[in-house]
XYZ file of C-alpha atoms in Angstrom:
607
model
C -172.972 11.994 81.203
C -169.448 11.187 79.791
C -168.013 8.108 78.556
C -164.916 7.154 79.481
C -163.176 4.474 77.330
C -161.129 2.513 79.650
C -163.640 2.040 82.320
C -165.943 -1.102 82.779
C -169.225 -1.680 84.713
C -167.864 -4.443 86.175
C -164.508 -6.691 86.068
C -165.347 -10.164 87.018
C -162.224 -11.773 88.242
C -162.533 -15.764 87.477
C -163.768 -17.596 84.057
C -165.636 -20.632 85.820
C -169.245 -21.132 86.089
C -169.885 -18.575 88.687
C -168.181 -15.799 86.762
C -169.524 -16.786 83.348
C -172.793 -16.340 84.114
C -172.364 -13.290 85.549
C -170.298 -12.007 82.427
C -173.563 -13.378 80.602
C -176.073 -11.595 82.857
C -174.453 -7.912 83.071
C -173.962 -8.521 79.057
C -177.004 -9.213 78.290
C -178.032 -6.366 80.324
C -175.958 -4.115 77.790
C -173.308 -3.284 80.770
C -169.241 -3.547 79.978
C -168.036 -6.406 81.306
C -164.860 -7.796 81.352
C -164.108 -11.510 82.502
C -160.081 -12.111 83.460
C -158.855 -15.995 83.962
C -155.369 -16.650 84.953
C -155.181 -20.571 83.494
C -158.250 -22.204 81.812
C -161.577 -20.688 81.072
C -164.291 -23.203 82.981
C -162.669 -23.567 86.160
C -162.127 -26.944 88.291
C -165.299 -28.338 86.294
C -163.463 -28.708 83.441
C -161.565 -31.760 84.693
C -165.033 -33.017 85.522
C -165.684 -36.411 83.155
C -169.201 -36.663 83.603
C -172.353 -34.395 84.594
C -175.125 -35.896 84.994
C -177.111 -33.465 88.210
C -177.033 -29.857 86.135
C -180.692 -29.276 85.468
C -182.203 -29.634 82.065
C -178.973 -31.456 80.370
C -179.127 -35.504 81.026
C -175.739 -35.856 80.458
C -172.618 -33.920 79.509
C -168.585 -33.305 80.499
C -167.833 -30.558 82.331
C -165.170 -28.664 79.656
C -168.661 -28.984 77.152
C -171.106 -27.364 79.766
C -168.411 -24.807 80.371
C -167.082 -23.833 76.495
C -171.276 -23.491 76.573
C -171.187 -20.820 78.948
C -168.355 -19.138 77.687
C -169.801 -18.434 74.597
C -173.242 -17.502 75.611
C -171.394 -14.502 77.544
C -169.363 -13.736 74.333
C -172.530 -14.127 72.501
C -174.253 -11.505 74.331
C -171.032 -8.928 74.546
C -168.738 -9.868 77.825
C -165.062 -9.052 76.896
C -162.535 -11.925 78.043
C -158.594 -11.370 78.936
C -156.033 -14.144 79.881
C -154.733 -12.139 82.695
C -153.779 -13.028 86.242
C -155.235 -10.672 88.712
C -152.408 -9.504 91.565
C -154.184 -6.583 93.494
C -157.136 -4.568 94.305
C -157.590 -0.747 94.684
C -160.977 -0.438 96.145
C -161.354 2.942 97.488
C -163.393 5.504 96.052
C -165.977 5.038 93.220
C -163.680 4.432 90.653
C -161.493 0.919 91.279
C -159.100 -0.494 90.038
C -157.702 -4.290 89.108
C -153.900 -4.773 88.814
C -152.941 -7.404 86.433
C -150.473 -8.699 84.881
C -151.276 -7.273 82.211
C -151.810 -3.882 83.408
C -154.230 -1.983 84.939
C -158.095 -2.304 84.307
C -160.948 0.556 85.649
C -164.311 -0.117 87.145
C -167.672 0.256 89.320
C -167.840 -2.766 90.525
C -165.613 -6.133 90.861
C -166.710 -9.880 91.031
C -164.082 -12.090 92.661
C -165.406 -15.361 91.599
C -161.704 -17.468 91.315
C -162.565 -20.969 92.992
C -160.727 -22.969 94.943
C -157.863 -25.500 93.940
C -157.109 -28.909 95.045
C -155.928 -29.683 98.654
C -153.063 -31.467 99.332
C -153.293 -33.414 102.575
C -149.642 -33.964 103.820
C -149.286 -37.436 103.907
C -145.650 -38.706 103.585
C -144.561 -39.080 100.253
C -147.460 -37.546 98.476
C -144.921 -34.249 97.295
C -142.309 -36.526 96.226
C -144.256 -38.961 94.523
C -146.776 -36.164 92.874
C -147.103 -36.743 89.219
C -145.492 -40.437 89.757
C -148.368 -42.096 91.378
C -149.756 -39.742 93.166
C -152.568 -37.854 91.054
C -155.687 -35.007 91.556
C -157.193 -35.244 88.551
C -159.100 -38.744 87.277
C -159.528 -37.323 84.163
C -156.279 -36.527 83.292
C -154.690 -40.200 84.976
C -156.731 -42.688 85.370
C -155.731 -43.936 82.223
C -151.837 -44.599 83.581
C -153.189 -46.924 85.949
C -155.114 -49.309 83.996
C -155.375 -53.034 85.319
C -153.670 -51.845 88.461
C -155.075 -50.820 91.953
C -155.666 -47.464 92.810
C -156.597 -46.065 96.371
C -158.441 -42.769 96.583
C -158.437 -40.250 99.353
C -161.847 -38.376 100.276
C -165.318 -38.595 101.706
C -166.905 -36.119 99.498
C -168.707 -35.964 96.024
C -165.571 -35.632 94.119
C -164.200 -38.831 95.873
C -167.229 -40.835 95.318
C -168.002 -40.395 91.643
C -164.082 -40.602 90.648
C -163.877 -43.514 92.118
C -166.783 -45.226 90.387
C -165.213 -43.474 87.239
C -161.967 -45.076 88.092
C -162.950 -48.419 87.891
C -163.376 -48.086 84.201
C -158.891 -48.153 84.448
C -158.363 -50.025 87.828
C -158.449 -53.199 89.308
C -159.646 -52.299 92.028
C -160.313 -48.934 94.000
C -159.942 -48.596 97.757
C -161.445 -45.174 99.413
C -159.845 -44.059 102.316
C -163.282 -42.321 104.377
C -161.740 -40.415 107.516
C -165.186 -39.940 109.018
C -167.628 -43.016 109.421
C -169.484 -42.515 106.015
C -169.783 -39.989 103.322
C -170.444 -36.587 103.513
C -172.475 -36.327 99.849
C -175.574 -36.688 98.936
C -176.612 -40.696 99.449
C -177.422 -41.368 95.515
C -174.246 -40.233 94.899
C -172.217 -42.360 97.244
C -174.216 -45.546 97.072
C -173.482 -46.248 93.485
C -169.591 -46.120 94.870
C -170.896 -48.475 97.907
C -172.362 -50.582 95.395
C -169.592 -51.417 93.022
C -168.086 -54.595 93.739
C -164.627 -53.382 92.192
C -164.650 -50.619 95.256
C -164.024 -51.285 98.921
C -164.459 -48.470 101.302
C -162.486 -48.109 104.913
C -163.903 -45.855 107.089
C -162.489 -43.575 110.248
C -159.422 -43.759 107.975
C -156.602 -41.827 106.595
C -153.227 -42.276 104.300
C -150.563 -42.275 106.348
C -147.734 -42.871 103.937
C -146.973 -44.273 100.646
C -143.424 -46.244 99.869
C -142.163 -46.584 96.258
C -140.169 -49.478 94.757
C -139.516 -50.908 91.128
C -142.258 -49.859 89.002
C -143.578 -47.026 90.982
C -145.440 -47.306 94.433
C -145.922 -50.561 96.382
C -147.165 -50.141 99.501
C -148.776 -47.848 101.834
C -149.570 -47.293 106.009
C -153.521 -46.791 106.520
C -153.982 -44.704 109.920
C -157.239 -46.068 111.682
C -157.716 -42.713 114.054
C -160.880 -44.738 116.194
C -158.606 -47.722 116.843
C -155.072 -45.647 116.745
C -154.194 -48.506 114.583
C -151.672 -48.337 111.673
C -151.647 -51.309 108.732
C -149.613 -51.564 105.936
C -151.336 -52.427 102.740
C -150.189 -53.365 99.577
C -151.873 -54.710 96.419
C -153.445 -57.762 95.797
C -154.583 -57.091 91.953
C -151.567 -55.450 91.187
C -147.553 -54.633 91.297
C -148.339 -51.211 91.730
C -150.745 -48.694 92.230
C -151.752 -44.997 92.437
C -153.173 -42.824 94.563
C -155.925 -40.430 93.834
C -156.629 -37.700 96.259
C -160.148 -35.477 96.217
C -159.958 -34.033 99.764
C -161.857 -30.744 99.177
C -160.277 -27.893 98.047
C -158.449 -24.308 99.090
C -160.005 -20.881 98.347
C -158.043 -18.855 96.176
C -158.626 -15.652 98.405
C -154.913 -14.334 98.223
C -155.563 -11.399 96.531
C -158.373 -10.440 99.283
C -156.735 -10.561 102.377
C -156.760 -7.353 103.543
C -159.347 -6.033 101.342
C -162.490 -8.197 102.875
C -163.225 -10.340 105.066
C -162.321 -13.981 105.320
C -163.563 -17.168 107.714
C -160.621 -18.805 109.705
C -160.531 -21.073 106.429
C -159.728 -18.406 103.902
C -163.541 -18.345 102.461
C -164.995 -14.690 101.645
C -167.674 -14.065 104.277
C -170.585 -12.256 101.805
C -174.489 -10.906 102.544
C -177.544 -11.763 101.511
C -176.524 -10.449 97.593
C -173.495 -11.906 97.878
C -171.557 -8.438 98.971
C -168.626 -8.420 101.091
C -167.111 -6.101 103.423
C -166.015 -3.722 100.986
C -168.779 -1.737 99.343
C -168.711 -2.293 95.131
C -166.783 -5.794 95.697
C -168.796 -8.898 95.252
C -167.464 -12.470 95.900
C -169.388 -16.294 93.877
C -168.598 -19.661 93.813
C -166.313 -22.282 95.991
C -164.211 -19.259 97.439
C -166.996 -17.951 99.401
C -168.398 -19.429 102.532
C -171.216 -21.270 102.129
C -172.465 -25.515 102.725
C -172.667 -26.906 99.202
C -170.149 -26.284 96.127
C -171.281 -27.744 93.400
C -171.588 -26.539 89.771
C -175.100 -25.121 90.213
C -174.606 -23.189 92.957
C -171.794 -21.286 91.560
C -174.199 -20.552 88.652
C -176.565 -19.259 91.091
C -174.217 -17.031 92.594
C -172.508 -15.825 89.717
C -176.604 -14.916 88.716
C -177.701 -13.518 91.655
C -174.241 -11.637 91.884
C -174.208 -9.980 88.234
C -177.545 -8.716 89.190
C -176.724 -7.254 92.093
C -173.568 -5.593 90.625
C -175.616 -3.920 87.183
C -177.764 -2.005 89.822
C -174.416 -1.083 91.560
C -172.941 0.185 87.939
C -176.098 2.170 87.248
C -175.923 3.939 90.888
C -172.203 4.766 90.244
C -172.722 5.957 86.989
C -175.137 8.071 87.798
C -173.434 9.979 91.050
C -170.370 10.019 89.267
C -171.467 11.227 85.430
C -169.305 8.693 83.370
C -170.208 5.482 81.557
C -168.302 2.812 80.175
C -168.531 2.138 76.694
C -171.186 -0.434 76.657
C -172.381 -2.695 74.148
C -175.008 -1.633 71.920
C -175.809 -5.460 69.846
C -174.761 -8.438 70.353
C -174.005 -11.623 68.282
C -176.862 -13.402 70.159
C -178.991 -9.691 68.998
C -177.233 -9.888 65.278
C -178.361 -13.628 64.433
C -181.853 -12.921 65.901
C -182.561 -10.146 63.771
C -180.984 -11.887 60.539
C -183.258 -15.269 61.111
C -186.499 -13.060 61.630
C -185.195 -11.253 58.102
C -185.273 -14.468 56.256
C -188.369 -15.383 57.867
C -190.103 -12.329 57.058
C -188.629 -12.261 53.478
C -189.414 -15.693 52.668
C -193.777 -14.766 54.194
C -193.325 -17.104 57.039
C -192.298 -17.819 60.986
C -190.416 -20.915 62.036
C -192.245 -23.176 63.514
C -191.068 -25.844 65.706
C -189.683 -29.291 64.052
C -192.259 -32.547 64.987
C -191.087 -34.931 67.187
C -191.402 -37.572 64.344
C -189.026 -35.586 62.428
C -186.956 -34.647 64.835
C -184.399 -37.266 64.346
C -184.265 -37.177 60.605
C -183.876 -32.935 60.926
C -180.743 -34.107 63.192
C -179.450 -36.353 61.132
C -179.688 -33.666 58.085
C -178.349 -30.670 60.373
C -175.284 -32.725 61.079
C -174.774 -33.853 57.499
C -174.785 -30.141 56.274
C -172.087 -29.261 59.517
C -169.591 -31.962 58.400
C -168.104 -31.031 55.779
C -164.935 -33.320 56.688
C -163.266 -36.459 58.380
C -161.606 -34.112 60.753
C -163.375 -30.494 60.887
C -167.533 -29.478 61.224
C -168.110 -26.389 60.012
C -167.915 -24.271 63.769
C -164.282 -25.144 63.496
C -163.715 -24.319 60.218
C -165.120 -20.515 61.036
C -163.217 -20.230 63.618
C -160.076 -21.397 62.203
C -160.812 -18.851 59.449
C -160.127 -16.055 61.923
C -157.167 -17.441 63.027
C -155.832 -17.972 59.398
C -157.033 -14.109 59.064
C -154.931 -12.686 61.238
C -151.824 -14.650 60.351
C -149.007 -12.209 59.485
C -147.190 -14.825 57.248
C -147.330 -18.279 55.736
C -145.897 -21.366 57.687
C -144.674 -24.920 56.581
C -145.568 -27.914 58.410
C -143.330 -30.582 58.208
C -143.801 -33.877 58.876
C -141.715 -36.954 60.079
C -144.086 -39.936 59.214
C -143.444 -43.626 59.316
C -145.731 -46.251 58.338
C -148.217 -46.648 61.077
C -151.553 -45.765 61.081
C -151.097 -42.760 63.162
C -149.295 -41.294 60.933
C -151.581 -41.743 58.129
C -153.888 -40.141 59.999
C -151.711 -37.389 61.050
C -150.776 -36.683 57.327
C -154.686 -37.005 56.387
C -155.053 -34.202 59.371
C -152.980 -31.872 58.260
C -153.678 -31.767 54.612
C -157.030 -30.825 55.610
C -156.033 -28.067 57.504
C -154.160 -27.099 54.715
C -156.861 -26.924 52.426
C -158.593 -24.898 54.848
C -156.225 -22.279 55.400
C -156.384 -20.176 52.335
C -152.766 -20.450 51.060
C -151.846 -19.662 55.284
C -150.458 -23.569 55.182
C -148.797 -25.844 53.546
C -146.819 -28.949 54.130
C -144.032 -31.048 53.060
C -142.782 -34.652 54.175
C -139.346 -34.147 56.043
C -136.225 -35.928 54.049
C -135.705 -37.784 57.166
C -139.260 -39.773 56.623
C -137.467 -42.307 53.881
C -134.394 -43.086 56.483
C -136.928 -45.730 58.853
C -136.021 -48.501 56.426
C -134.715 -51.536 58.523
C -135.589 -49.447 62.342
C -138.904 -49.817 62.655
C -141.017 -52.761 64.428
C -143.401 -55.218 62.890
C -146.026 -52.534 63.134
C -143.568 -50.302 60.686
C -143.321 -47.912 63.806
C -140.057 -46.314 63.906
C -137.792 -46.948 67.027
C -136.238 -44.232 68.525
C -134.077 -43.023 71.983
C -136.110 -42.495 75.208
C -132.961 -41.209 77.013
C -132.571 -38.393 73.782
C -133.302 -34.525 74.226
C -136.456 -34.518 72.550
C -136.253 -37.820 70.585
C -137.722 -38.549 66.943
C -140.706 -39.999 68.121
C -142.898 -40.081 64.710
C -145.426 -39.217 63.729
C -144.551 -35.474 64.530
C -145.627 -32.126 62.756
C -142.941 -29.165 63.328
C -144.203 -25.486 62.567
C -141.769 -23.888 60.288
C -141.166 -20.734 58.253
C -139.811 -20.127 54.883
C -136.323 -18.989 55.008
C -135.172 -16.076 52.756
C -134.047 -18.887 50.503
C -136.849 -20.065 50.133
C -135.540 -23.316 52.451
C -138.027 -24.407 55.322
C -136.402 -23.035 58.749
C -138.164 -24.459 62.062
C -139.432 -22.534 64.784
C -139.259 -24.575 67.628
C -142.812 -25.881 68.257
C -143.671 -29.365 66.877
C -146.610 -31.607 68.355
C -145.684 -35.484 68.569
C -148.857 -37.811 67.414
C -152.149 -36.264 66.308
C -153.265 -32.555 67.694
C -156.660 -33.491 68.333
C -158.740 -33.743 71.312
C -158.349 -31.048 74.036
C -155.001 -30.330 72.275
C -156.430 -28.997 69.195
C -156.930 -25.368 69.993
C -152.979 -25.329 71.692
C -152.037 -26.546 68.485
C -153.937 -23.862 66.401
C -152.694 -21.131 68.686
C -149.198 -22.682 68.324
C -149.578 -21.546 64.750
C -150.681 -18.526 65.513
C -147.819 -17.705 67.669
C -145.545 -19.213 65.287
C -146.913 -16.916 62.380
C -147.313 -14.057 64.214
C -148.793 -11.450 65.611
C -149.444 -14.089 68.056
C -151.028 -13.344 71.910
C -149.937 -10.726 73.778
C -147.755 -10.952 76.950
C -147.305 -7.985 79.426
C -144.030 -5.957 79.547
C -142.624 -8.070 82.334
C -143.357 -11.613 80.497
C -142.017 -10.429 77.207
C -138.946 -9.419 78.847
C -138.319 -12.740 80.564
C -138.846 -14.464 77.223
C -136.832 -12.436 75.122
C -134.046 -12.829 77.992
C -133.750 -16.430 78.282
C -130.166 -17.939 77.266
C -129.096 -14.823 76.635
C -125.591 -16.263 77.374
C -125.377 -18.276 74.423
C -127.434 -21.169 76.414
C -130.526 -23.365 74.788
C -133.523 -24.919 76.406
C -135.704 -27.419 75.582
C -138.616 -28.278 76.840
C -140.653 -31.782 76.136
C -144.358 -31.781 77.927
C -145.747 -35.184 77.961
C -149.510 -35.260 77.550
C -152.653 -36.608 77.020
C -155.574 -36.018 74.646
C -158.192 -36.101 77.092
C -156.259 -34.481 79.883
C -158.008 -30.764 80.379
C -154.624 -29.560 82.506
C -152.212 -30.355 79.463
C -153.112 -27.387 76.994
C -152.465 -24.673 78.483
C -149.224 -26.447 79.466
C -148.112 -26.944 75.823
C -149.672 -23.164 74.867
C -147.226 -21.592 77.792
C -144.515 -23.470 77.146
C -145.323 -23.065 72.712
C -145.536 -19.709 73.550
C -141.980 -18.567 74.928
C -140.287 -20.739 71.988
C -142.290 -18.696 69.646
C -140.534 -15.490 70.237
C -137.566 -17.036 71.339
C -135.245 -18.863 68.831
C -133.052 -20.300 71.469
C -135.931 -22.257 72.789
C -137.634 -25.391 71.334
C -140.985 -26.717 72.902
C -142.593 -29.644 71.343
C -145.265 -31.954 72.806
C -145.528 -35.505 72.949
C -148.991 -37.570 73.176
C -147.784 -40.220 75.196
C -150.372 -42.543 74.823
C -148.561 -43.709 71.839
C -144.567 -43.474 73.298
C -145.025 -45.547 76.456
C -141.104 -45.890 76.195
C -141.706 -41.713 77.344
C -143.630 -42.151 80.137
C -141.223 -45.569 81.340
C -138.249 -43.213 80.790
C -139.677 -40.402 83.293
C -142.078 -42.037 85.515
C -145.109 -40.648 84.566
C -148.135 -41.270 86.159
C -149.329 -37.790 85.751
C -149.838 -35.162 82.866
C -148.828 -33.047 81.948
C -145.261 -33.888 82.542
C -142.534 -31.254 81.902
C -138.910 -32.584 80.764
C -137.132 -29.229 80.792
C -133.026 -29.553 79.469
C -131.325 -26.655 79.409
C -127.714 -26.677 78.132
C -125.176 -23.584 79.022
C -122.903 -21.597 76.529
C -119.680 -24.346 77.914
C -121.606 -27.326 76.955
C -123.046 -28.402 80.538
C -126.181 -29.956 80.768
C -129.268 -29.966 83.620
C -132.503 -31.978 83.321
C -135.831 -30.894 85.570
C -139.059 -32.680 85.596
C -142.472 -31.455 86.802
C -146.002 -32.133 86.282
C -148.808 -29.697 86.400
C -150.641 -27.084 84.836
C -148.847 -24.040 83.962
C -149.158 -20.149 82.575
C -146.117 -18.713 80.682
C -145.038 -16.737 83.889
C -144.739 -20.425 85.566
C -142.818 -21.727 82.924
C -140.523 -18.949 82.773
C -140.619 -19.686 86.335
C -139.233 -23.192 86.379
C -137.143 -22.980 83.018
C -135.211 -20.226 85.761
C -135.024 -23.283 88.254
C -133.384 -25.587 85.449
């Protein structure tokens, strides 16, 4: 037998449920896996507020059950890449995966990349998207608090948003085109139930019309009756629409290669094999009556299986093996905790339930070691201070709110953490607020402005060869916590260098932008709980980093209302993307939704 070093056992093309558990099956199984995601790591679960119907855990959010898989695959040895499949070479033994980020070797392949959102074609819902018009309760329900909202669906998605949604709205009205639900009956009766709900049935959105303020009226389509009635709010001035009408395979990169249902879904076998022998297909994208979280982890189980007895067949009729793993961290930590035990003359033995509590309570005293940071986050901001190639400032522009006490307590902790990596400086401009700031000493600043002073803010700069502070670009508006905590440590990363690596292609298109002597700007609007908005900021934080021509700086608009009032949003993220020429001229183009760097570069082109 022969190893070859750039083949895998398997490449598992998806990072939601379905694929991370088959990453954590062939792993654990010592095979070479590698898991590729194109956006966010978790899949559509992620946006996901509540789980309450995954066996053995009562209660969690989706992004936590996920982050929980992710790392029991990297725990037992699965290799991860933030790459965007395009192609499949399937013939032969030997197959290949095209990315983006170039080409990637193996037995077998696992196509396990969901489905996405599907948009229903009612009239106005393109040009309102983002503005009233939402697919993610998570991320928006927050922009519609105390007004109405009417939501779009029949299925499990519809009916637990809209029970969620009533913690924001007025009211919630679910527009049911068949005559009742099509989930489980637990799950829609507590949406039945809720007085704050009222459900029409044999009924679909017709239109929606906008006015001062946003939308204010839509046409309901009865399709029993053939009837058509305006409605408009009775709680509210405005309201939003929410829509959860099932979603579309992401099979793109299959057609051709296996085959599909008249719907797009991958027809598989009893083991979850398609058409083409060595190419296995999990989760939403494949045909089959129930998509829920726990199937997907079924499939991606019974899939990974399937696929290490395909590996060890191919290896042996062809003589080569992957590099595989030989331990683990999962392996490591076992065999260090039966050390100490066997050191110390004793096993562990299992905590009593009347101490449980109290053993809690002591295990997270000795993980908090500060207000803002346990200690998981401090070890893993230790590799990222690690690998730093130089020092950065962070500068801040404070005035005298709260917020940005707490912003300034936030990042002198991270300074103190960072091992001389950090440090930070108040800017100049933080004494000029005198005499412009409200009774709440929050300082007042220009909506209409390309990226406005909006303080608190924290810009990421270097030190110049002067030994003067020189900014790089990327500066975070608020507090980077919540979900945008890790796009903010990244940010420094990227800022710092070496910072994460593009393909060929990508790095060309950054290093190309206003090459003409132009600048661009770019402002995303988002929220801390929104799940979308990271990997917005990260794309966008990511292009400025290597390109000085381009700033990117993010706003938490929960605390600049005057933000989302000056753009309309109802959604996040929202993109404000300015771009100025090399003769002065100015264009302005705003977009909401998730994006990867290619996007980006995408619609900072369309500018």
């Amino acid at each position: 037998m022969k190893q070859q070093d750039d083949l895998y056992d398997v490449v598992v093309i998806g990072g939601g449920p379905a694929g991370l558990t088959a990453g954590l099956y062939l792993a654990r199984a010592r095979y070479r896996v590698m898991i590729l995601e194109k956006e966010d790591f978790g899949g559509q679960i992620n946006i996901t507020n509540e789980v309450v119907n995954y066996p053995g855990i009562a209660r969690t959010d989706g992004r936590a059950l996920t982050e929980t898989m992710r790392q029991q695959a990297e725990d037992f040895g699965a290799e991860f890449m933030a790459a965007d499949a395009t192609g499949l070479d399937v013939a032969g033994d030997i197959k290949t995966v095209h990315t983006n980020r170039g080409d990637l070797k193996t037995f077998g392949i696992l196509v396990a990349s969901g489905a996405n959102p599907r948009k229903i074609g009612f009239e106005g819902e393109a040009e309102y998207a983002g503005r009233g018009v939402s697919y993610c309760a998570t991320c928006d329900g927050e922009f519609f608090n105390g007004q109405e909202v009417i939501v779009v669906g029949g299925g499990f998605s519809a009916a637990e948003e809209s029970v969620f949604l009533t913690k924001y709205a007025s009211k919630v009205t679910i527009l049911v085109r068949d005559d009742d639900f099509t989930c489980d009956a637990s799950v829609s009766n507590e949406a039945k139930n809720d007085p704050n709900i009222e459900i029409h049935y044999n009924t679909e959105l017709k239109s929606v019309s906008a006015g001062e303020g946003g939308l204010v009226s839509a046409v309901f389509h009865n399709h029993q009756t053939g009837e058509d009635t305006e409605w408009t709010p009775t709680k509210s001035k405005n309201f939003g629409v929410f829509v959860f009408a099932g979603y579309v395979p992401q099979t793109e990169i299959l057609k051709g290669v296996v085959d599909l249902d008249e719907y797009g879904y991958v027809i598989t076998h009893g083991y979850l094999e398609t058409t083409a022998a060595g190419v296995y297909a999990a989760g939403d994208l494949r045909e089959k009556n129930l998509r829920q979280v726990v199937t997907a982890v079924s499939d991606g189980a019974v899939a990974g299986v399937e696929l290490e007895r395909y590996a060890k067949d191919l290896s042996e009729k062809t003589g080569l093996v992957p590099p595989r793993p030989t331990s683990s961290n999962y392996e490591k930590r076992e065999a260090e905790e039966a050390r100490k035990a066997a050191n110390s003359g004793t096993s562990p033995a299992p905590v009593s339930s009347s101490s449980s509590d109290a053993g809690a309570a002591a295990q997270s005293g000795r993980a908090k070691i500060s207000g803002f940071f346990d200690d998981a986050i401090r070890k893993q901001l230790d590799v990222v201070f690690g690998r730093m190639s130089q020092p950065l400032v962070l500068e801040l522009s404070l005035d005298k709110t709260k917020l940005s006490q707490e912003l300034k307590g936030f990042i002198d902790e991270l300074v103190g953490l960072s091992g001389g990596k950090l440090s930070a400086v108040v800017a100049p401009d933080s004494a000029d607020t005198e005499g412009d700031e409200d009774a709440e000493g929050r300082a007042k600043f220009d909506a209409a402005e390309v990226m406005p002073m909006a303080r608190p803010c924290v810009r990421l700069c270097k030190v110049g060869g002067d030994g003067g502070v020189e900014p790089t670009g990327l500066a975070f508006h608020g507090v980077p916590s919540g979900h945008e905590f890790n796009s903010f440590v990244l940010a420094l990363y990227n800022a710092a260098g070496p910072g994460q690596k593009v393909d060929d292609d990508t790095q060309q298109r950054i290093d190309a932008l206003d090459a003409d002597g132009g600048s661009t700007d770019v402002m995303v609007l988002v929220s801390l709980t929104c799940t979308m908005c990271p990997t917005t900021v990260l794309s966008s934080q990511r292009i400025a980093a290597d390109n000085p021509k381009v700033r990117a700086e993010a706003y938490d608009i929960s605390h600049f209302p005057e933000l989302q009032k000056q753009y309309g949003a109802m959604s996040v993220p929202c993109i404000v993307v300015n771009k100025t020429a090399a003769d002065g001229t100015t264009t302005q183009k705003v977009e909401f939704g998730k994006k990867s760097v290619p996007q980006m570069l995408d619609l900072i082109d369309e500018a």
